[in-house]
PDB file of C-alpha atoms in Angstrom:
ATOM      1  CA  MET A  48     -66.611  20.941  35.545  1.00  0.00           C
ATOM      2  CA  PHE A  49     -62.750  19.941  35.830  1.00  0.00           C
ATOM      3  CA  THR A  50     -61.268  16.821  36.810  1.00  0.00           C
ATOM      4  CA  ARG A  51     -58.621  16.790  39.475  1.00  0.00           C
ATOM      5  CA  GLU A  52     -55.803  16.548  36.934  1.00  0.00           C
ATOM      6  CA  GLU A  53     -57.271  19.672  35.357  1.00  0.00           C
ATOM      7  CA  LYS A  54     -57.236  21.606  38.424  1.00  0.00           C
ATOM      8  CA  LYS A  55     -53.456  20.935  38.760  1.00  0.00           C
ATOM      9  CA  ASN A  56     -52.846  22.739  35.508  1.00  0.00           C
ATOM     10  CA  ILE A  57     -51.259  26.370  35.981  1.00  0.00           C
ATOM     11  CA  ALA A  58     -53.691  29.286  35.560  1.00  0.00           C
ATOM     12  CA  LEU A  59     -52.216  31.725  32.892  1.00  0.00           C
ATOM     13  CA  LEU A  60     -51.650  35.450  33.535  1.00  0.00           C
ATOM     14  CA  GLN A  61     -53.003  37.774  30.871  1.00  0.00           C
ATOM     15  CA  GLY A  62     -49.809  38.747  29.601  1.00  0.00           C
ATOM     16  CA  THR A  63     -48.562  35.360  29.507  1.00  0.00           C
ATOM     17  CA  LEU A  64     -51.635  34.249  27.575  1.00  0.00           C
ATOM     18  CA  ASP A  65     -51.149  37.006  24.950  1.00  0.00           C
ATOM     19  CA  VAL A  66     -47.528  35.922  24.284  1.00  0.00           C
ATOM     20  CA  LEU A  67     -48.351  32.227  24.044  1.00  0.00           C
ATOM     21  CA  ILE A  68     -51.338  32.924  21.611  1.00  0.00           C
ATOM     22  CA  LEU A  69     -49.058  34.880  19.368  1.00  0.00           C
ATOM     23  CA  ARG A  70     -46.483  32.130  19.531  1.00  0.00           C
ATOM     24  CA  ILE A  71     -48.892  29.422  18.416  1.00  0.00           C
ATOM     25  CA  LEU A  72     -50.217  31.682  15.703  1.00  0.00           C
ATOM     26  CA  LEU A  73     -46.503  32.039  14.213  1.00  0.00           C
ATOM     27  CA  PHE A  74     -47.248  28.585  12.978  1.00  0.00           C
ATOM     28  CA  GLY A  75     -50.299  29.464  10.834  1.00  0.00           C
ATOM     29  CA  PRO A  76     -54.091  30.292  11.151  1.00  0.00           C
ATOM     30  CA  GLN A  77     -55.996  28.612  14.119  1.00  0.00           C
ATOM     31  CA  HIS A  78     -59.389  28.786  15.551  1.00  0.00           C
ATOM     32  CA  GLY A  79     -59.671  29.362  19.524  1.00  0.00           C
ATOM     33  CA  GLN A  80     -60.292  25.832  20.438  1.00  0.00           C
ATOM     34  CA  GLY A  81     -57.173  24.868  18.285  1.00  0.00           C
ATOM     35  CA  ILE A  82     -55.019  27.483  19.918  1.00  0.00           C
ATOM     36  CA  ALA A  83     -56.081  26.274  23.291  1.00  0.00           C
ATOM     37  CA  ARG A  84     -55.218  22.730  22.331  1.00  0.00           C
ATOM     38  CA  ALA A  85     -51.894  23.717  20.975  1.00  0.00           C
ATOM     39  CA  ILE A  86     -50.924  25.579  23.982  1.00  0.00           C
ATOM     40  CA  LEU A  87     -52.029  22.635  26.030  1.00  0.00           C
ATOM     41  CA  LYS A  88     -50.003  20.222  23.850  1.00  0.00           C
ATOM     42  CA  GLU A  89     -46.893  22.280  23.686  1.00  0.00           C
ATOM     43  CA  SER A  90     -46.757  22.667  27.607  1.00  0.00           C
ATOM     44  CA  ASP A  91     -46.774  18.985  28.029  1.00  0.00           C
ATOM     45  CA  GLU A  92     -50.535  19.097  29.215  1.00  0.00           C
ATOM     46  CA  VAL A  93     -49.545  21.724  31.960  1.00  0.00           C
ATOM     47  CA  LEU A  94     -50.989  25.004  30.714  1.00  0.00           C
ATOM     48  CA  LEU A  95     -54.745  24.667  30.385  1.00  0.00           C
ATOM     49  CA  VAL A  96     -56.461  27.825  28.863  1.00  0.00           C
ATOM     50  CA  ASP A  97     -59.806  28.500  30.103  1.00  0.00           C
ATOM     51  CA  HIS A  98     -62.261  29.743  27.409  1.00  0.00           C
ATOM     52  CA  GLY A  99     -63.310  32.647  29.700  1.00  0.00           C
ATOM     53  CA  ALA A 100     -59.611  33.832  29.139  1.00  0.00           C
ATOM     54  CA  LEU A 101     -59.024  32.731  25.697  1.00  0.00           C
ATOM     55  CA  TYR A 102     -61.824  34.695  23.819  1.00  0.00           C
ATOM     56  CA  PRO A 103     -61.343  38.035  25.643  1.00  0.00           C
ATOM     57  CA  ALA A 104     -57.469  37.672  24.810  1.00  0.00           C
ATOM     58  CA  LEU A 105     -58.155  36.937  21.152  1.00  0.00           C
ATOM     59  CA  GLN A 106     -60.444  39.904  21.169  1.00  0.00           C
ATOM     60  CA  ARG A 107     -57.921  42.250  22.910  1.00  0.00           C
ATOM     61  CA  LEU A 108     -55.174  40.871  20.287  1.00  0.00           C
ATOM     62  CA  GLU A 109     -57.259  41.780  17.454  1.00  0.00           C
ATOM     63  CA  GLU A 110     -58.085  45.193  18.900  1.00  0.00           C
ATOM     64  CA  ARG A 111     -54.351  45.974  19.170  1.00  0.00           C
ATOM     65  CA  GLY A 112     -53.930  44.948  15.495  1.00  0.00           C
ATOM     66  CA  TRP A 113     -51.442  41.883  16.597  1.00  0.00           C
ATOM     67  CA  ILE A 114     -53.932  39.245  14.983  1.00  0.00           C
ATOM     68  CA  ASP A 115     -56.613  39.177  12.359  1.00  0.00           C
ATOM     69  CA  ALA A 116     -59.648  37.016  12.305  1.00  0.00           C
ATOM     70  CA  GLU A 117     -61.897  35.814   9.604  1.00  0.00           C
ATOM     71  CA  TRP A 118     -64.685  33.226   9.476  1.00  0.00           C
ATOM     72  CA  GLY A 119     -64.191  29.679   8.213  1.00  0.00           C
ATOM     73  CA  VAL A 120     -65.046  26.105   8.682  1.00  0.00           C
ATOM     74  CA  SER A 121     -63.133  23.916  11.228  1.00  0.00           C
ATOM     75  CA  SER A 122     -62.075  20.418  10.576  1.00  0.00           C
ATOM     76  CA  ASN A 123     -65.225  19.047  12.233  1.00  0.00           C
ATOM     77  CA  ASN A 124     -67.314  21.217   9.759  1.00  0.00           C
ATOM     78  CA  ARG A 125     -68.251  23.973  12.236  1.00  0.00           C
ATOM     79  CA  LYS A 126     -68.252  27.534  11.524  1.00  0.00           C
ATOM     80  CA  ALA A 127     -65.326  29.351  13.594  1.00  0.00           C
ATOM     81  CA  ARG A 128     -63.269  32.298  13.604  1.00  0.00           C
ATOM     82  CA  PHE A 129     -59.663  31.598  12.452  1.00  0.00           C
ATOM     83  CA  TYR A 130     -56.960  33.721  13.831  1.00  0.00           C
ATOM     84  CA  THR A 131     -53.773  34.930  12.020  1.00  0.00           C
ATOM     85  CA  LEU A 132     -50.738  36.802  13.106  1.00  0.00           C
ATOM     86  CA  THR A 133     -50.293  40.152  11.676  1.00  0.00           C
ATOM     87  CA  LYS A 134     -46.856  41.771  10.901  1.00  0.00           C
ATOM     88  CA  ALA A 135     -47.405  44.046  13.891  1.00  0.00           C
ATOM     89  CA  GLY A 136     -48.214  40.888  15.953  1.00  0.00           C
ATOM     90  CA  ARG A 137     -44.635  39.233  14.645  1.00  0.00           C
ATOM     91  CA  LYS A 138     -42.889  42.368  16.031  1.00  0.00           C
ATOM     92  CA  GLN A 139     -44.785  42.164  19.306  1.00  0.00           C
ATOM     93  CA  LEU A 140     -43.989  38.469  19.805  1.00  0.00           C
ATOM     94  CA  VAL A 141     -40.136  39.112  19.336  1.00  0.00           C
ATOM     95  CA  GLN A 142     -40.301  41.821  21.873  1.00  0.00           C
ATOM     96  CA  GLU A 143     -42.478  39.969  24.338  1.00  0.00           C
ATOM     97  CA  THR A 144     -40.456  36.721  23.929  1.00  0.00           C
ATOM     98  CA  SER A 145     -37.342  38.878  24.756  1.00  0.00           C
ATOM     99  CA  GLU A 146     -38.906  40.228  27.804  1.00  0.00           C
ATOM    100  CA  TRP A 147     -40.274  36.984  29.181  1.00  0.00           C
ATOM    101  CA  ARG A 148     -36.814  35.123  28.771  1.00  0.00           C
ATOM    102  CA  ARG A 149     -35.225  38.199  30.512  1.00  0.00           C
ATOM    103  CA  MET A 150     -37.827  37.729  33.189  1.00  0.00           C
ATOM    104  CA  ALA A 151     -37.548  34.175  33.693  1.00  0.00           C
ATOM    105  CA  ALA A 152     -33.762  34.281  33.846  1.00  0.00           C
ATOM    106  CA  ALA A 153     -34.023  36.970  36.636  1.00  0.00           C
ATOM    107  CA  ILE A 154     -36.514  34.825  38.563  1.00  0.00           C
ATOM    108  CA  GLY A 155     -34.461  31.740  38.121  1.00  0.00           C
ATOM    109  CA  ARG A 156     -31.476  33.505  39.700  1.00  0.00           C
ATOM    110  CA  VAL A 157     -33.662  34.681  42.686  1.00  0.00           C
ATOM    111  CA  LEU A 158     -34.989  31.061  43.202  1.00  0.00           C
ATOM    112  CA  GLY A 159     -31.580  29.758  42.777  1.00  0.00           C
ATOM    113  CA  PRO A 160     -30.558  26.187  41.830  1.00  0.00           C
ATOM    114  CA  GLU A 161     -33.238  23.379  42.066  1.00  0.00           C
ATOM    115  CA  THR A 162     -32.832  21.244  45.227  1.00  0.00           C
ATOM    116  CA  GLU A 163     -34.466  17.954  46.211  1.00  0.00           C
TER     117      GLU A 163
END
């Protein structure tokens, strides 16, 4: 169940979530819940990652060879899978970041300057 404030958060598209996960893992290994919290924090509490989207995305990225996973123990002493960015994942992050910036600039041009 979500609060009203959580419902205002933006839903993430699959491709968007993939690049955000890769970006978070650039800073080091992280477990799923930690990735979700990092995305929320780095987006100033705007982007809420639903676990129903997060774990399939992590599995998809692992199948593509962009991340690796291994079991470990989280800071609250629970068993968790920790994900790390692979060399192929770093390369993909560079490529996707460039593409997202190009697309965001194009959308910005179409929308025009911000008005009040």
